[in-house]
Coordinates of C-alpha atoms in Angstrom, one line a residue:
M1 CA 16.0 1.1 15.8
P2 CA 14.5 -2.3 16.4
G3 CA 11.4 -3.3 14.4
K4 CA 7.9 -3.5 15.9
K5 CA 7.0 -6.6 17.9
R6 CA 5.0 -9.1 16.0
I7 CA 1.6 -10.1 17.4
L8 CA -0.8 -12.8 16.0
V9 CA -4.5 -12.5 16.8
L10 CA -6.1 -15.9 16.3
T11 CA -9.7 -16.9 16.3
Y12 CA -12.0 -19.6 14.8
T13 CA -14.9 -17.1 14.7
P14 CA -15.3 -15.2 11.4
I15 CA -12.9 -12.4 12.4
K16 CA -14.9 -9.5 10.9
S17 CA -17.8 -10.4 13.2
A18 CA -15.7 -10.9 16.4
P19 CA -16.0 -7.6 18.3
R20 CA -13.6 -8.5 21.1
A21 CA -10.8 -9.4 18.7
L22 CA -11.5 -6.3 16.6
K23 CA -11.1 -4.0 19.6
Q24 CA -7.7 -5.6 20.3
I25 CA -6.6 -5.3 16.7
N26 CA -7.7 -1.7 16.4
K27 CA -5.6 -0.8 19.4
F28 CA -2.5 -2.9 18.8
V29 CA -1.9 -1.8 15.2
E30 CA -0.7 1.5 16.7
D31 CA 2.3 0.0 18.3
Y32 CA 2.8 -3.6 16.9
D33 CA 3.1 -5.5 13.7
V34 CA -0.2 -7.3 13.8
T35 CA -1.2 -10.4 11.8
T36 CA -4.7 -11.8 12.0
A37 CA -5.8 -15.4 11.4
G38 CA -9.3 -16.7 11.1
F39 CA -12.2 -17.5 8.8
G40 CA -13.5 -14.9 6.4
E41 CA -12.0 -11.8 5.0
S42 CA -9.4 -9.5 6.7
P43 CA -10.9 -7.0 9.2
H44 CA -8.3 -4.4 8.1
P45 CA -7.0 -5.2 4.6
D46 CA -4.9 -2.0 4.3
V47 CA -3.4 -2.2 7.8
V48 CA -2.8 -5.8 8.9
E49 CA -1.7 -9.0 7.2
H50 CA -4.5 -11.6 7.3
I51 CA -4.2 -15.4 7.1
E52 CA -7.6 -16.6 6.0
F53 CA -8.7 -20.0 7.1
K54 CA -10.7 -22.2 4.7
Q55 CA -13.2 -24.8 5.9
P56 CA -11.3 -28.1 5.5
A57 CA -12.5 -30.3 2.6
L58 CA -12.7 -34.0 3.5
R59 CA -11.3 -36.4 0.9
R60 CA -13.8 -37.9 -1.4
G61 CA -15.1 -41.2 0.0
L62 CA -14.5 -40.2 3.6
P63 CA -17.3 -37.8 4.3
G64 CA -17.9 -37.4 8.0
L65 CA -15.4 -40.0 9.0
W66 CA -13.7 -37.8 11.6
D67 CA -17.1 -36.4 12.9
R68 CA -18.7 -39.9 13.1
F69 CA -15.9 -42.1 14.3
I70 CA -12.5 -40.6 15.1
Y71 CA -13.8 -37.6 17.1
P72 CA -16.2 -39.6 19.4
F73 CA -13.6 -42.4 19.9
T74 CA -10.8 -40.0 21.0
L75 CA -13.2 -38.2 23.3
L76 CA -14.6 -41.4 24.9
T77 CA -11.1 -42.8 25.4
R78 CA -9.8 -39.5 26.7
L79 CA -7.1 -39.4 24.1
Y80 CA -7.3 -35.6 24.0
T81 CA -4.0 -34.9 22.4
L82 CA -5.2 -37.1 19.5
T83 CA -8.5 -35.3 19.5
Y84 CA -6.8 -32.0 18.9
R85 CA -4.2 -33.3 16.4
T86 CA -6.7 -35.1 14.2
A87 CA -9.3 -32.4 14.0
P88 CA -9.5 -31.2 10.4
R89 CA -9.9 -27.6 11.4
N90 CA -6.8 -27.7 13.6
K91 CA -4.8 -29.4 10.9
M92 CA -5.9 -26.9 8.3
A93 CA -5.0 -23.9 10.6
A94 CA -1.7 -25.4 11.6
K95 CA -0.8 -25.8 7.9
A96 CA -1.8 -22.2 7.1
L97 CA 0.4 -20.9 9.9
K98 CA 3.4 -23.2 9.4
G99 CA 6.8 -21.6 9.1
R100 CA 5.7 -18.3 10.8
E101 CA 6.9 -17.0 14.2
W102 CA 5.6 -14.2 16.4
D103 CA 6.7 -12.4 19.5
L104 CA 3.2 -12.9 21.1
I105 CA 0.0 -14.7 20.2
I106 CA -3.5 -13.7 21.4
T107 CA -5.9 -16.5 20.9
H108 CA -9.7 -16.5 21.4
D109 CA -11.7 -19.1 23.2
V110 CA -10.6 -22.5 24.5
A111 CA -10.7 -24.5 21.2
T112 CA -7.9 -22.5 19.6
T113 CA -5.6 -22.7 22.6
P114 CA -3.7 -26.0 21.9
L115 CA -3.0 -24.7 18.3
A116 CA -1.7 -21.4 19.6
M117 CA 0.5 -23.0 22.2
S118 CA 2.1 -25.2 19.5
L119 CA 3.1 -22.2 17.4
P120 CA 6.5 -20.5 17.7
S121 CA 6.1 -17.5 19.9
T122 CA 9.0 -15.8 21.8
H123 CA 6.8 -14.5 24.7
G124 CA 4.1 -17.2 24.6
V125 CA 0.3 -16.9 24.4
I126 CA -2.5 -14.8 25.8
V127 CA -5.8 -16.6 26.0
D128 CA -9.1 -14.6 25.8
L129 CA -11.7 -16.9 27.3
H130 CA -15.0 -15.3 26.4
E131 CA -17.1 -17.6 28.6
Y132 CA -16.7 -20.3 31.2
A133 CA -15.7 -23.0 28.7
P134 CA -16.6 -26.2 30.6
R135 CA -20.3 -25.1 30.7
Q136 CA -20.7 -23.5 27.3
N137 CA -23.4 -26.0 26.1
E138 CA -24.4 -27.4 29.4
H139 CA -28.0 -27.8 28.4
S140 CA -26.9 -30.8 26.2
R141 CA -26.2 -34.0 28.2
L142 CA -24.1 -35.4 25.4
W143 CA -22.0 -32.2 25.4
R144 CA -21.5 -32.4 29.1
F145 CA -20.4 -36.0 28.8
L146 CA -18.0 -35.7 25.8
I147 CA -16.9 -32.1 25.2
A148 CA -16.8 -30.6 28.7
P149 CA -14.0 -33.0 29.9
Y150 CA -12.1 -32.2 26.8
F151 CA -12.3 -28.5 27.5
R152 CA -11.3 -29.0 31.1
W153 CA -8.2 -30.8 29.8
I154 CA -7.3 -27.9 27.5
L155 CA -7.7 -25.5 30.4
R156 CA -5.4 -27.6 32.7
A157 CA -2.9 -28.7 30.1
H158 CA -2.7 -25.5 28.0
V159 CA -4.5 -22.4 29.3
A160 CA -2.9 -22.8 32.8
H161 CA 0.5 -22.4 31.1
A162 CA -0.4 -19.3 29.1
A163 CA 1.4 -16.0 29.6
G164 CA -1.9 -14.2 30.3
V165 CA -5.6 -15.0 30.5
G166 CA -8.7 -12.7 30.3
T167 CA -12.4 -13.2 30.6
V168 CA -15.6 -11.2 30.5
S169 CA -17.2 -11.0 33.9
Q170 CA -16.3 -11.3 37.6
G171 CA -18.5 -14.4 38.2
I172 CA -16.6 -16.2 35.4
V173 CA -13.3 -15.0 36.8
D174 CA -14.2 -16.5 40.1
E175 CA -15.4 -19.8 38.6
Y176 CA -12.1 -20.3 36.7
S177 CA -10.2 -19.4 39.9
R178 CA -12.0 -22.0 41.9
N179 CA -11.6 -24.8 39.5
F180 CA -8.2 -24.3 37.7
D181 CA -4.7 -23.1 38.5
F182 CA -5.0 -19.7 37.0
V183 CA -6.8 -16.4 37.7
P184 CA -8.0 -14.6 34.6
E185 CA -8.0 -10.8 34.3
L186 CA -11.4 -9.2 34.2
I187 CA -11.8 -7.4 30.8
T188 CA -15.4 -6.7 29.9
N189 CA -17.0 -6.6 26.4
A190 CA -17.4 -2.8 26.5
T191 CA -18.2 -1.1 23.3
P192 CA -15.8 1.5 21.8
Y193 CA -16.8 5.1 22.6
Q194 CA -19.1 6.8 20.2
D195 CA -20.0 10.5 20.3
L196 CA -23.7 10.4 19.8
P197 CA -26.6 12.7 20.9
I198 CA -29.1 12.0 23.6
G199 CA -32.3 11.5 21.6
E200 CA -35.6 13.0 22.6
V201 CA -38.2 10.8 24.4
S202 CA -41.8 10.9 23.2
Q203 CA -44.9 9.6 25.0
T204 CA -44.5 6.3 23.2
I205 CA -41.3 4.8 24.6
K206 CA -39.3 3.0 21.9
L207 CA -37.7 -0.2 23.2
V208 CA -35.0 -2.2 21.3
H209 CA -33.2 -5.5 21.7
S210 CA -30.3 -6.8 19.6
G211 CA -28.6 -10.2 19.7
I212 CA -28.9 -13.9 18.8
A213 CA -32.3 -15.6 18.7
A214 CA -31.5 -18.5 21.0
P215 CA -34.1 -20.5 22.9
A216 CA -31.9 -20.5 26.1
R217 CA -32.3 -16.8 26.2
K218 CA -36.1 -16.9 26.4
L219 CA -36.7 -13.9 24.2
E220 CA -40.4 -14.7 24.2
V221 CA -40.6 -13.1 27.7
M222 CA -39.9 -9.7 26.1
I223 CA -42.3 -10.2 23.3
E224 CA -45.2 -11.4 25.5
A225 CA -44.7 -8.6 28.0
V226 CA -44.6 -5.8 25.4
R227 CA -47.6 -7.3 23.6
D228 CA -49.7 -7.5 26.7
A229 CA -48.5 -4.6 28.9
D230 CA -50.7 -1.7 29.8
A231 CA -47.9 0.7 28.8
D232 CA -47.3 3.0 25.8
V233 CA -44.3 1.2 24.4
T234 CA -43.0 -0.4 21.1
L235 CA -40.3 -3.0 20.7
D236 CA -38.0 -3.5 17.7
L237 CA -35.8 -6.6 17.5
Y238 CA -32.5 -6.8 15.6
L239 CA -31.9 -10.6 15.8
M240 CA -29.5 -13.0 14.2
H241 CA -31.7 -16.0 13.3
K242 CA -29.8 -19.3 13.7
I243 CA -32.7 -21.6 14.6
P244 CA -35.6 -21.2 12.2
E245 CA -38.1 -23.0 14.4
Y246 CA -37.4 -20.7 17.3
S247 CA -37.5 -17.5 15.1
D248 CA -40.9 -18.7 13.8
K249 CA -42.1 -19.2 17.3
L250 CA -41.1 -15.6 18.2
R251 CA -42.8 -14.2 15.1
A252 CA -46.0 -16.1 15.9
L253 CA -46.1 -14.6 19.4
A254 CA -45.9 -11.1 18.0
Q255 CA -48.4 -11.7 15.2
G256 CA -51.3 -9.2 15.3
S257 CA -49.4 -6.7 17.5
D258 CA -48.5 -3.4 16.0
R259 CA -46.1 -2.8 18.9
I260 CA -43.5 -5.3 17.8
R261 CA -41.3 -5.4 14.7
F262 CA -38.6 -7.7 13.5
M263 CA -36.0 -5.6 11.8
D264 CA -33.3 -6.7 9.4
P265 CA -29.9 -7.2 11.1
V266 CA -27.4 -4.4 10.6
P267 CA -23.6 -4.8 10.5
Y268 CA -21.9 -4.4 13.9
S269 CA -20.2 -1.3 12.6
E270 CA -23.6 0.4 12.2
L271 CA -25.4 -1.1 15.2
V272 CA -24.8 1.6 17.9
Q273 CA -25.8 4.3 15.5
T274 CA -29.0 2.4 14.7
L275 CA -29.7 1.9 18.4
N276 CA -29.3 5.6 19.0
N277 CA -32.8 6.1 17.4
Y278 CA -34.4 4.3 20.4
D279 CA -35.1 5.1 24.0
V280 CA -34.5 1.9 26.1
G281 CA -32.4 -1.1 25.4
V282 CA -33.7 -4.4 26.8
S283 CA -31.5 -7.2 28.0
I284 CA -33.7 -9.7 29.8
I285 CA -31.5 -12.8 29.6
A286 CA -32.9 -15.8 31.5
P287 CA -30.2 -17.6 33.6
T288 CA -30.8 -21.0 32.0
T289 CA -27.1 -21.7 31.9
F290 CA -24.1 -20.7 34.0
N291 CA -22.7 -18.4 31.4
L292 CA -26.1 -16.7 30.8
A293 CA -26.5 -16.3 34.6
W294 CA -23.1 -14.4 34.8
C295 CA -23.3 -12.7 31.4
L296 CA -22.2 -9.1 30.8
P297 CA -23.0 -9.0 27.1
N298 CA -21.9 -6.7 24.3
K299 CA -25.5 -5.4 23.9
F300 CA -25.4 -3.9 27.5
F301 CA -22.5 -1.7 26.5
D302 CA -23.9 -1.0 23.0
Y303 CA -26.9 0.5 24.7
I304 CA -24.7 2.8 26.8
Q305 CA -22.9 4.1 23.8
A306 CA -26.2 4.5 22.0
R307 CA -27.2 6.8 25.0
L308 CA -30.2 4.6 25.9
G309 CA -31.8 3.7 29.2
I310 CA -31.5 0.0 30.0
I311 CA -34.0 -2.6 31.4
I312 CA -32.5 -5.9 32.6
G313 CA -33.5 -8.9 34.6
P314 CA -31.7 -9.5 38.0
S315 CA -28.5 -10.6 36.3
P316 CA -25.7 -9.8 38.9
E317 CA -23.0 -8.6 36.5
M318 CA -25.3 -6.2 34.7
M319 CA -27.0 -5.1 37.9
R320 CA -23.7 -4.0 39.4
I321 CA -23.0 -1.5 36.7
L322 CA -26.6 -0.4 36.1
D323 CA -27.2 0.3 39.8
E324 CA -23.9 2.1 40.3
H325 CA -24.5 4.5 37.4
K326 CA -28.4 4.6 37.6
L327 CA -28.7 3.6 33.9
G328 CA -32.1 2.0 34.1
A329 CA -34.4 -0.5 35.8
V330 CA -34.1 -4.0 37.1
A331 CA -37.1 -6.3 36.6
G332 CA -38.1 -8.4 39.6
G333 CA -37.3 -11.6 37.7
F334 CA -37.0 -13.1 34.3
E335 CA -40.7 -13.9 33.7
V336 CA -43.3 -12.1 31.7
A337 CA -45.3 -10.7 34.6
E338 CA -42.2 -9.2 36.2
F339 CA -41.0 -7.5 33.0
K340 CA -44.5 -6.4 32.3
R341 CA -44.7 -4.7 35.8
T342 CA -41.4 -2.9 35.0
L343 CA -42.8 -1.5 31.7
E344 CA -46.0 -0.4 33.4
S345 CA -44.2 1.5 36.1
M346 CA -41.7 3.2 33.8
T347 CA -42.2 6.9 33.0
V348 CA -40.9 9.3 30.3
D349 CA -39.0 11.2 33.0
D350 CA -37.4 8.0 34.1
V351 CA -36.2 7.3 30.6
K352 CA -34.8 10.8 30.2
L353 CA -32.8 10.5 33.4
W354 CA -31.4 7.0 32.3
K355 CA -30.4 8.4 28.9
R356 CA -28.6 11.3 30.5
N357 CA -26.8 9.0 32.8
S358 CA -25.7 6.7 29.9
D359 CA -24.3 9.8 28.3
A360 CA -22.5 10.9 31.4
N361 CA -20.8 7.5 31.8
A362 CA -20.2 6.6 28.1
Q363 CA -16.5 7.5 28.2
K364 CA -15.9 5.7 31.6
L365 CA -17.7 2.5 30.4
S366 CA -16.2 2.5 26.9
G367 CA -14.2 -0.2 25.2
E368 CA -11.1 2.0 25.2
E369 CA -10.9 1.7 29.0
Q370 CA -11.0 -2.1 28.7
V371 CA -8.6 -2.4 25.8
A372 CA -6.1 -0.5 27.9
I373 CA -6.1 -3.5 30.2
W374 CA -5.1 -5.8 27.3
Q375 CA -2.5 -3.2 26.3
Q376 CA -1.0 -3.3 29.8
M377 CA -0.9 -7.1 29.8
V378 CA 0.7 -7.2 26.4
R379 CA 3.3 -4.6 27.4
R380 CA 4.1 -6.5 30.6
I381 CA 4.6 -9.8 28.8
L382 CA 6.7 -8.4 26.0
E383 CA 9.0 -6.6 28.4
D384 CA 9.7 -9.9 30.1
D385 CA 13.1 -10.9 28.7
R386 CA 13.3 -14.5 27.9

């Protein structure tokens, strides 16, 4: 009997905090010999082999040489193959993976793709593009000038030749299809199914928001609306604070209000269970960038598995699912007044109905349904005799 096919799951994100990669790993270990490679500890030390990446140490006397001179020079001169080959992170990862061979590689995000395509793999590479890469940091003029063309080169020179490609929302699928010679498969960031109860709803409706505290997302809209609304609501925030100045601004806006609390972050493995203690998950994400305009975030699906109602702004990808299954309410816009009006019109009976509908659709909208699409793609590629 032949051995199991060997699959490498590759990411530059710390792998234990990469939900999309973790879902793939959890599914593929059932049928394949899975190896993971990335920064941080193994996500499954007893189940899969893990190749841990270490941050590359620059030689003494040359601190920042690549960042300050080589990297900008290769980008300005469009020597993109040199950009990739000289990057300390890529060189470190290539050395860690040297001498190994797989039947299939699944790589996450555009930056890892040239490395993945250079590794020995019998059936090639699947690229999981989490966002629309050429516009990831479009708010930065320097990024648009230097990095975006490099990412477009990777997409044309490498991703277009991958055995399979997936991404997270239909709007992003369409944008890749318009601009590049490949059509990604739509595979959402749905959360694995969890068997949780529908919590009781009291007169004071408990709102919750989880995610990254990033200025582009304009989280101040939620805080100001809850603070000032003529509605019996509270808001707890589970935020990952990466920009201290912005976090300080949010805390200042909430100061003096007993309705708003900043909670300590919880591990992703505990998040949905924690959210189950609330009534309504809030996902008002201002469309300040292309990727935010077309986002269909993890938190949206976390709220469903937590059996919550959901309030969103008029984000088309979230609206499509929310309206179809009657999971919550859509604010008239992304500003304070519009979210405030939604809070003031919401009733306890509304929330009870939304929570029941989340429960009724939790299985259908679970991560298992989406991972099955990855499974079909992998099986199709591995059955292609080369």
